[in-house]
XYZ file of C-alpha atoms in Angstrom:
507
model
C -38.293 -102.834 -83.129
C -34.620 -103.386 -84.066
C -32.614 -102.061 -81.396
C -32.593 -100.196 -77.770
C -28.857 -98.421 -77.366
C -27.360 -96.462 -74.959
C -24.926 -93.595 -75.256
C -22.101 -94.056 -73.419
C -22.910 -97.520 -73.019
C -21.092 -97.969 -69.727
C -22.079 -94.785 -67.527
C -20.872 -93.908 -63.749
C -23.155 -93.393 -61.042
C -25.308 -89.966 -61.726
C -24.003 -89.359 -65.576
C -26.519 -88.335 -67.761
C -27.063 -91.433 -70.596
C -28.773 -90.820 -74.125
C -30.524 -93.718 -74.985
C -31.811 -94.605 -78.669
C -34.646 -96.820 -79.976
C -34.602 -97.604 -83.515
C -36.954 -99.264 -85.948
C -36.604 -101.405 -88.576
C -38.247 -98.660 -91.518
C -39.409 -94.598 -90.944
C -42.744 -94.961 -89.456
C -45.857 -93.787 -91.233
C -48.076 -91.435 -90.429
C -49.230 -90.549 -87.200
C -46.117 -91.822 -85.511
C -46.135 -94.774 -83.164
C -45.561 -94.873 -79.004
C -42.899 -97.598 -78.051
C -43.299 -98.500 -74.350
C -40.421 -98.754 -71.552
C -39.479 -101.018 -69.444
C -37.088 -102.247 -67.003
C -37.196 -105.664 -65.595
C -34.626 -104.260 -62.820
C -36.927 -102.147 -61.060
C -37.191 -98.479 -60.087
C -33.464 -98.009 -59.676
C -33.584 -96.670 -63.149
C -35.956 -93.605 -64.145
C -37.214 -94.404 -67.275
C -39.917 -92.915 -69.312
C -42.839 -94.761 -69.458
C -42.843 -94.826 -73.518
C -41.256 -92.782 -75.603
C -43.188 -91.224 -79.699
C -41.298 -92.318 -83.394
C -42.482 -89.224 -84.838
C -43.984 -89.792 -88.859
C -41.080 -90.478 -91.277
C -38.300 -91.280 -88.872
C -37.481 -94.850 -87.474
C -35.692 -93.857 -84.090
C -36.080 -91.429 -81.095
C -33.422 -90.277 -78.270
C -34.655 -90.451 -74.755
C -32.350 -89.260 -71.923
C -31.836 -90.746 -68.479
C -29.431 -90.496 -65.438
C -27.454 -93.356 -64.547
C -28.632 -94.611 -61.046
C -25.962 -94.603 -58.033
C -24.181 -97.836 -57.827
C -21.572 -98.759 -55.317
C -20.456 -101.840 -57.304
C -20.554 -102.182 -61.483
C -23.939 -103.359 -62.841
C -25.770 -104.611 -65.615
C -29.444 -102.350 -66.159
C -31.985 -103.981 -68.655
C -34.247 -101.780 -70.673
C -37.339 -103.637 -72.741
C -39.455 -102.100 -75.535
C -41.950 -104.592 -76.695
C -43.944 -103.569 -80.012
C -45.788 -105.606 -82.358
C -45.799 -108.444 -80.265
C -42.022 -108.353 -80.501
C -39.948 -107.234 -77.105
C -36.213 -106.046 -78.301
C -33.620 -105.502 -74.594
C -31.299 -102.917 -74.646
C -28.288 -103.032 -71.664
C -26.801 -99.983 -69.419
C -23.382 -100.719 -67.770
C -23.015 -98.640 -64.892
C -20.016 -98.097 -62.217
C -20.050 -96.296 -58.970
C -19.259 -92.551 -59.123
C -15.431 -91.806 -58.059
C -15.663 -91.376 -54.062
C -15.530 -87.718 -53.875
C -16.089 -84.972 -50.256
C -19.701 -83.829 -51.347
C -19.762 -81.177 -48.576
C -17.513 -80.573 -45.459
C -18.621 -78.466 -42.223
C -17.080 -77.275 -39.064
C -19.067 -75.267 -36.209
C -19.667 -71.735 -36.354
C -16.943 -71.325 -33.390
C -14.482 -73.294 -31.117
C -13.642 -72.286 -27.403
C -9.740 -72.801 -27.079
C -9.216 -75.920 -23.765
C -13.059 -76.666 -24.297
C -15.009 -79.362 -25.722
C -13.644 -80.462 -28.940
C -15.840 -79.511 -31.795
C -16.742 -81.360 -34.916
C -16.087 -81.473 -38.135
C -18.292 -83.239 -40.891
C -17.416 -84.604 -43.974
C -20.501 -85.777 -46.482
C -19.546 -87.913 -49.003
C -21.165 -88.238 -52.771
C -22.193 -92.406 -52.229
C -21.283 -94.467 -49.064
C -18.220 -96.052 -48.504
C -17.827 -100.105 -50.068
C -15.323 -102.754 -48.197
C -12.653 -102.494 -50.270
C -12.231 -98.493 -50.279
C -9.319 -97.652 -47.454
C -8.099 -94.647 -48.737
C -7.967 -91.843 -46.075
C -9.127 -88.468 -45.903
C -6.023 -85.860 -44.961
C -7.027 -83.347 -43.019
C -5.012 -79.776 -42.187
C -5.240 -76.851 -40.413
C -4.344 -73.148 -41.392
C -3.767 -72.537 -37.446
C -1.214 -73.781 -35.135
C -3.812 -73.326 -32.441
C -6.458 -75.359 -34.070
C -5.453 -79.400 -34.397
C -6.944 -82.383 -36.781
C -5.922 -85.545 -36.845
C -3.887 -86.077 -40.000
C -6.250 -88.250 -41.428
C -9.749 -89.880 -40.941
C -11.223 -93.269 -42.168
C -14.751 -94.408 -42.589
C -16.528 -97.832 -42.110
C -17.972 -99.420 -44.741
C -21.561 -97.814 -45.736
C -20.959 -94.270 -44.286
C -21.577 -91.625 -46.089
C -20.935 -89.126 -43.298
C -17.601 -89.004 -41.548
C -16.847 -86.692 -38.591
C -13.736 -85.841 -36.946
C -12.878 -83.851 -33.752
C -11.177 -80.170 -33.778
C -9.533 -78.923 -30.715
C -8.384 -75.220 -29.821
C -5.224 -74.336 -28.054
C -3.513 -71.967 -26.180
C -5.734 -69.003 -26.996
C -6.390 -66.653 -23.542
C -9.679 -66.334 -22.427
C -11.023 -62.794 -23.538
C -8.947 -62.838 -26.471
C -10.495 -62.100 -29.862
C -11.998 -64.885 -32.251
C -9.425 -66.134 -34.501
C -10.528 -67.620 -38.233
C -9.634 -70.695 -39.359
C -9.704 -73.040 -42.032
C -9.534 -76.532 -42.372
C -8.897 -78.616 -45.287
C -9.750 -82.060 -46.168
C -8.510 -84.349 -49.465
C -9.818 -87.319 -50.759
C -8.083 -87.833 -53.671
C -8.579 -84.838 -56.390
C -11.219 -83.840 -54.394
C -10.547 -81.047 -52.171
C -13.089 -79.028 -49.759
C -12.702 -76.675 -46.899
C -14.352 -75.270 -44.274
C -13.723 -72.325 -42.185
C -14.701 -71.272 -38.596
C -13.932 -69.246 -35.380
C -11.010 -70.069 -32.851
C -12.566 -68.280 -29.511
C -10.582 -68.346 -26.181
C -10.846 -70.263 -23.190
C -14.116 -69.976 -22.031
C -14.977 -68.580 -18.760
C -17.460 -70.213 -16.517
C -18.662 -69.514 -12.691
C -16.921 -72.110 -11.016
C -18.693 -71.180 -7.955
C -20.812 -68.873 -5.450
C -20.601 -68.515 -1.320
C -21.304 -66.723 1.308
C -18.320 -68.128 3.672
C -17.615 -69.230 6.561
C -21.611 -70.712 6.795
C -23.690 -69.752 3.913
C -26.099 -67.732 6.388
C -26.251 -64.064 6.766
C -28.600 -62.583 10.275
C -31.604 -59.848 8.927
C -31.134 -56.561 10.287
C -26.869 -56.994 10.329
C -24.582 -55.522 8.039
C -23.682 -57.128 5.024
C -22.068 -60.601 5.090
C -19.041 -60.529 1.988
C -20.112 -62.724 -0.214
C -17.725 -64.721 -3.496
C -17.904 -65.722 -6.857
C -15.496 -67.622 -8.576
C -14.468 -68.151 -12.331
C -13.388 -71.158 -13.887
C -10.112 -69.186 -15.488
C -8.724 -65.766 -15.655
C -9.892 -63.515 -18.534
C -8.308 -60.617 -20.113
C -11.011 -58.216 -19.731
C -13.330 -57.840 -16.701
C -16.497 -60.123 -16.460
C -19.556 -59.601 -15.634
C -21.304 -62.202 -12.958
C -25.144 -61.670 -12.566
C -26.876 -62.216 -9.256
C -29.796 -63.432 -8.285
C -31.621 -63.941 -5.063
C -34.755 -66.253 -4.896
C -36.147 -64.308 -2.045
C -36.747 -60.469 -0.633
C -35.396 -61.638 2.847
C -31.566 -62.147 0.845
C -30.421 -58.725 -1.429
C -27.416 -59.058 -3.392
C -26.691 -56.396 -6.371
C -28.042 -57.330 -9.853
C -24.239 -58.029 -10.605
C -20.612 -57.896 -10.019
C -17.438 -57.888 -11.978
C -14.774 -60.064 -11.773
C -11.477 -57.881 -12.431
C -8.999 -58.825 -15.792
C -6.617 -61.820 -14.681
C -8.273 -62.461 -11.785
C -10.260 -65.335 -10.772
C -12.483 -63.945 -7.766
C -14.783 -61.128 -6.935
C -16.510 -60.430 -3.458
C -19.956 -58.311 -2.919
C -22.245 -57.657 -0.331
C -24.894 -59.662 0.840
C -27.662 -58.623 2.880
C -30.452 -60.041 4.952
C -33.570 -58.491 5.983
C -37.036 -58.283 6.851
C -37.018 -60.979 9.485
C -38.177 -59.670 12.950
C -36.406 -61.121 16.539
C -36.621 -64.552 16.487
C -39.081 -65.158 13.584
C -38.242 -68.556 11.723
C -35.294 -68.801 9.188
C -35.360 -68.746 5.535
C -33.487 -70.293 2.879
C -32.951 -68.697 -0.099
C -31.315 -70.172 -3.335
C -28.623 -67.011 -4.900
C -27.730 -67.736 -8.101
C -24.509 -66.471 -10.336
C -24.287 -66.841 -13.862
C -22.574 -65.555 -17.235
C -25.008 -63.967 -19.611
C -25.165 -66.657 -22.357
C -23.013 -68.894 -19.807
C -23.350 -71.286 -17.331
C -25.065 -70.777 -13.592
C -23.835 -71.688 -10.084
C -25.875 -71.542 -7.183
C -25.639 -71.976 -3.605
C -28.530 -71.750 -0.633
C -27.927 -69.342 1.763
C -30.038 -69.529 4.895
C -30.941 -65.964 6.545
C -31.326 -66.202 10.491
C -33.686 -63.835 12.455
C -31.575 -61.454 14.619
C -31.287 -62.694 18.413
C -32.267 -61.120 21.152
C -29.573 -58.939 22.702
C -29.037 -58.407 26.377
C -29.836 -54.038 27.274
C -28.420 -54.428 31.138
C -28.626 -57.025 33.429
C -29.564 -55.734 37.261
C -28.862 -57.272 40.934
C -28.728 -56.200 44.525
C -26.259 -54.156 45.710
C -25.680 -56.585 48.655
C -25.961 -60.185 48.710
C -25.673 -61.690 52.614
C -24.015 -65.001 52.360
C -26.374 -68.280 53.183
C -29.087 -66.090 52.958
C -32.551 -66.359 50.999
C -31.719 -65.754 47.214
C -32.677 -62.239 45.864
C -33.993 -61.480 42.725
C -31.632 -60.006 39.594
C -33.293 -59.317 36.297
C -32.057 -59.135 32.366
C -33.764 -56.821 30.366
C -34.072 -57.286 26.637
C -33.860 -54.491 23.447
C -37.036 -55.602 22.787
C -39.529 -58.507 22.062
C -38.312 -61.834 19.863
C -40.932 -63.938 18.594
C -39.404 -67.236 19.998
C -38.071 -67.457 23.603
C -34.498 -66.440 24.250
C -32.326 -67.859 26.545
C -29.536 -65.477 28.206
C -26.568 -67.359 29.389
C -25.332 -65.800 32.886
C -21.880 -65.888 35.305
C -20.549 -65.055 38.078
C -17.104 -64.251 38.704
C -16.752 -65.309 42.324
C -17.658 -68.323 43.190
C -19.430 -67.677 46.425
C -21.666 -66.100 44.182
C -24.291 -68.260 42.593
C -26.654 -67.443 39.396
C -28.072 -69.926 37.257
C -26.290 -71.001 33.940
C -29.376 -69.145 31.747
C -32.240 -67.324 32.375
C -35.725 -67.889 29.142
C -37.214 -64.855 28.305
C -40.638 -66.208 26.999
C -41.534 -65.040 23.532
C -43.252 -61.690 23.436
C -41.606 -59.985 26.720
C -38.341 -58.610 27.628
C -37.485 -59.081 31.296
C -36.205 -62.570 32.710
C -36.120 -62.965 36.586
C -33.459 -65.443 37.981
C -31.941 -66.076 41.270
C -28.973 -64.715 43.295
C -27.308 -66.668 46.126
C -24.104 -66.806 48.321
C -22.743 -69.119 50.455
C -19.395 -69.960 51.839
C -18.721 -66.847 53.331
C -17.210 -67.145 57.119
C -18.531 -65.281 59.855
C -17.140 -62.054 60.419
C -15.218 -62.092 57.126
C -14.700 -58.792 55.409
C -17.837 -58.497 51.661
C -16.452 -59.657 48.770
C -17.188 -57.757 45.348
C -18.568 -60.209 42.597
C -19.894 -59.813 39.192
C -22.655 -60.853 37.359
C -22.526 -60.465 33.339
C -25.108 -61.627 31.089
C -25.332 -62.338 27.449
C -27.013 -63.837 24.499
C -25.238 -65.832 21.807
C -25.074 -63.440 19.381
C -21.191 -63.413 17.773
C -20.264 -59.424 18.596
C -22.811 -58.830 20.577
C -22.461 -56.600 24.223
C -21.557 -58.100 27.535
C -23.743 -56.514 30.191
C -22.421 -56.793 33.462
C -24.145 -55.829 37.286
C -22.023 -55.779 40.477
C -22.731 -56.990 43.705
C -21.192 -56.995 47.442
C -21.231 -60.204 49.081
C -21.188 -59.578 52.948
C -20.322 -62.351 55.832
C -23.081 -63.796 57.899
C -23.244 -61.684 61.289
C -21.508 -63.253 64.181
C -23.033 -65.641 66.356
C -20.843 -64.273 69.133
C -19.204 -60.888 70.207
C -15.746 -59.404 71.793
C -16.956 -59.191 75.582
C -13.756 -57.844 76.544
C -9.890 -56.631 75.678
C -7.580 -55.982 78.189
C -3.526 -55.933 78.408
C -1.090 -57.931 80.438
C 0.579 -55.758 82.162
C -2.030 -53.544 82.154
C 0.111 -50.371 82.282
C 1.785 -47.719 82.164
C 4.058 -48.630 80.097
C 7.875 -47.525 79.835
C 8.743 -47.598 76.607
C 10.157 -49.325 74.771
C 8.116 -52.661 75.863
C 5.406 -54.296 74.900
C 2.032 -55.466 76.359
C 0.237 -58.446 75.482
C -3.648 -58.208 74.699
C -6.279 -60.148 75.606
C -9.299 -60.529 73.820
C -12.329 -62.875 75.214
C -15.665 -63.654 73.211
C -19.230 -63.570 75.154
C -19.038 -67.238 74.068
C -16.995 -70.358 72.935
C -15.432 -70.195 68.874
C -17.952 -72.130 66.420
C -16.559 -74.837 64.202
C -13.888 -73.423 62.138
C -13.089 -70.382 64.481
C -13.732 -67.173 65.177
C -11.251 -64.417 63.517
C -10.963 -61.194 65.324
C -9.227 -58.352 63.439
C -7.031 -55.874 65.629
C -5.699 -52.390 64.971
C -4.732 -49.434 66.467
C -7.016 -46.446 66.706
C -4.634 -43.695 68.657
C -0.950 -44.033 69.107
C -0.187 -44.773 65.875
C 3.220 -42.978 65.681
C 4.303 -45.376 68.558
C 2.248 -47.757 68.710
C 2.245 -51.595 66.120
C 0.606 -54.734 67.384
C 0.860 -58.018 65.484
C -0.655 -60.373 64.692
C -3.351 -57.848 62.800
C -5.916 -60.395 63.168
C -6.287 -63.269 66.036
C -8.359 -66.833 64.933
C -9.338 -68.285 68.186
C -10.386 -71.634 67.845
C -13.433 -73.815 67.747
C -14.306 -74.106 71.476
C -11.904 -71.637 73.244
C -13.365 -68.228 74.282
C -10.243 -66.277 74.223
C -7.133 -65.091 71.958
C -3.871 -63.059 72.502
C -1.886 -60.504 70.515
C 0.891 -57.969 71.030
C 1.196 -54.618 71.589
C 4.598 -52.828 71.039
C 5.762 -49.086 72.076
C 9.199 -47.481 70.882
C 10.925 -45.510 72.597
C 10.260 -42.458 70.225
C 6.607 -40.888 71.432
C 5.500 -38.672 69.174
C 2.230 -36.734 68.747
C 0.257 -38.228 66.011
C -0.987 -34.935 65.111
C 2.065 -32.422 64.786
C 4.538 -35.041 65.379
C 5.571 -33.817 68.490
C 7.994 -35.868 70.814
C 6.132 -36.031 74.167
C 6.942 -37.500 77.609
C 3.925 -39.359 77.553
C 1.509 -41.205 75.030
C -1.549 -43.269 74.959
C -1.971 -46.579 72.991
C -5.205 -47.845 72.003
C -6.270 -50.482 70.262
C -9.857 -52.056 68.687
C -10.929 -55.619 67.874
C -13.860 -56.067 65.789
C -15.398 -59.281 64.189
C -16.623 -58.159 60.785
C -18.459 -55.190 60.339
C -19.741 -55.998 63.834
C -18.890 -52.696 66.517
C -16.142 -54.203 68.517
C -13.860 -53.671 71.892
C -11.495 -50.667 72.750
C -9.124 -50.168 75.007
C -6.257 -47.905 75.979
C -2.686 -48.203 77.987
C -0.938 -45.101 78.681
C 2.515 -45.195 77.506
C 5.939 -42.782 79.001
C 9.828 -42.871 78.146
């Protein structure tokens, strides 16, 4: 052996090398195999041995100079003969240089920030603080100006934001640029706008929707405005909820309503809830749970008594369903006099359609004139009918009657003047009185009395009243003046048959 070289001597990181072993005379014949070595290790790819052909005393062997990131010193040994000759590689790191540089296949303008990478040919050492410069080919699309690594990266990444570009615009190319030094790479990409997502689904005011009713409106919401209509699609986990397969949201709008359906639930069956989805195809999904009610019960007519008598036994009134509900239903009832007494509800067990419930009165003073009342009943079912029934509320007979009416003077009378009546019961007024009513029967074109009704006191068996005559008697019938007349008059407690009596009347 007489020498191991190495052509260039000092090498960067990655440069091809020749290296040269030479001998000290042309070998005979059959050649001779030199081995290789390197005491450094497997950083550098040597052959194992390299063949002096016959007649020549070197051979050129070539290599790659390993990647460095600071200058080193690479042995080589070829022993032969029992003699080992070293040869010695300087090599340098590579200048730092952008290997590759990538940006995503497209940006949504106000979304998330997408990334740009940067590879680099060797990581970066301590003392390297040289930035990367970074532009942009869009005003929409911004980079910082520049971007630094940490010692040992070989991958650098950087964040690219969109701008100002409408949703439901078209894509808008880009390119980016990045510099290290003279080495230059770019990357191009997509500029989309603003994506649109479904902010949100309802079914206001509730989320619930009743089987069997027309449809409820529901909403869908988008996160932004687009130019160009989009296209929500709907989906209901359940039969009992239909919604259409989809529903488009107008340009520059945010909002779209559509219909929203329950069904299949019979009277008072148990509620469902079903989960209705909206979504963007290739987007994002919003859902909401909806709950859809059985339909109520609702009240057909409601039916009472045509008389109630007051402190009476209660009578029977009855609500009659539409039909059958498979839970119980409860029909809230009123009255709109109070003397007239229903209960608050009436519970229609499961299965059937007529409720009974009681009807009372009370309060109602002897000989008092009925009272109309009514009774309406209902179920609470928002829109649903009213049904009302109407009943006559009548006094409580007398306990006493008019046992006679006579006038003081009794007559004739010359008119004008006036008589006064006299009206005695068959027995003494009960607590709170007895009120007769008084009115004239014949004589009415001459004929007044006042008060129109007489209370006579608890305990006293009699009352008075007045009868007056003018001076003008005229036939009722044709009007007729007349030289004579006859005035009578009727008391009556109630409905009871009462007292008449007559005074004859001249001018």
């Amino acid at each position: 052996m007489s020498a191991i070289t190495f052509e260039p001597a000092q090498a960067s990181s990655g440069q091809a090398v020749v290296g040269k072993v030479t001998l000290s005379r042309a070998v005979a014949t059959g050649g001779v195999t030199v081995p290789l070595r390197s005491p450094d290790g497997s950083s550098l790819r040597l052959p194992s041995s390299v063949s002096v052909p016959a007649g020549a005393n070197f051979v050129n062997f070539n290599i790659t100079a390993p990647v460095v990131t600071q200058l080193r010193t690479i042995g080589v040994e070829a022993p032969l003969g029992g003699v080992v000759q070293a040869g010695f590689l300087r090599v340098e790191p590579a200048p730092l240089a952008i290997a590759s540089f990538t940006l995503p296949a497209e940006i949504f303008s106000e979304g998330t920030a997408g990334q740009g990478r940067i590879t680099l040919n060797r990581p970066l050492t301590r003392n390297f603080s040289d930035p990367i410069t970074l532009a942009s080919d869009n005003a929409n699309v911004t980079v910082n100006a520049t971007v630094l690594g940490r010692s040992g990266d070989t991958v650098i990444t950087f964040p690219v934001t969109v701008r100002n570009i409408p949703a439901g615009s078209p894509s808008v190319p880009f390119k980016i640029s990045a510099t290290l030094g003279d080495s230059v790479k770019s990357a191009t990409s997509k500029a989309l706008g603003r994506q649109v997502l479904v902010d949100r689904v309802a079914v206001p005011p509730a989320q619930s929707v009743v089987s069997g009713q027309n449809p409820t409106e529901g909403q869908v919401f988008l996160s932004v405005a687009s130019l160009e209509p989009t296209e929500v699609i709907l989906l209901s986990s359940s039969l009992h909820l239909e919604v259409p397969a989809t529903v488009k949201v107008p340009a520059n709008q945010v909002m779209a309503t559509f219909p929203v359906t329950g069904k299949g639930l019979a009277t008072g069956a148990a509620s469902v809830t079903a989960v209705l989805s909206a979504r963007l195809n290739g987007g994002n999904q919003r859902i909401v749970n909806v709950i859809v009610r059985s339909p109520e019960a609702l009240v057909a007519r409601v039916e009472a008594p045509a008389t109630i008598l007051s402190d009476a036994p209660p009578q029977n009134g009855q609500v009659t369903l539409e039909g059958p509900s498979q839970s119980a239903t409860s029909v809230a009832l009123r009255s709109n006099f109070q003397p007239l007494r229903v209960p608050a509800s009436v519970v229609i067990p499961a299965g059937q359609t007529v409720g009974i419930f009681p009807i009372s009165a009370s309060g109602i003073a002897e000989g008092a004139r009925p009272f109309s009342g009514t009774i309406s009943a209902s179920t609470p079912v928002p829109g649903s009918a009213v049904r009302t029934a109407s009943v006559s509320v009548t006094a409580p007979p007398p306990s006493i009657t008019i046992r006679e009416l006579a006038f003081t003077p009794p007559g004739p009378l010359t008119a004008p003047s006036s008589t006064t009546g006299n009206v005695t019961l068959s027995g003494p007024a009960p607590a709170g009185g007895t009120r007769v009513f008084v009115g004239v029967v014949q004589g009415h074109s001459f004929t007044s009395v006042s008060p129109n009704a007489v209370t006579i006191p608890a305990g006293a068996t009699t009352g008075q009243f007045q009868v007056h005559v003018t001076t003008d008697i005229r036939s009722d019938a044709s009007r007729t003046p007349m030289d004579a007349g006859l005035s009578c008059i009727s008391t009556n407690i109630g409905s009871q048959v009462g007292v008449r009596s007559c005074v004859s009347v001249g001018k």
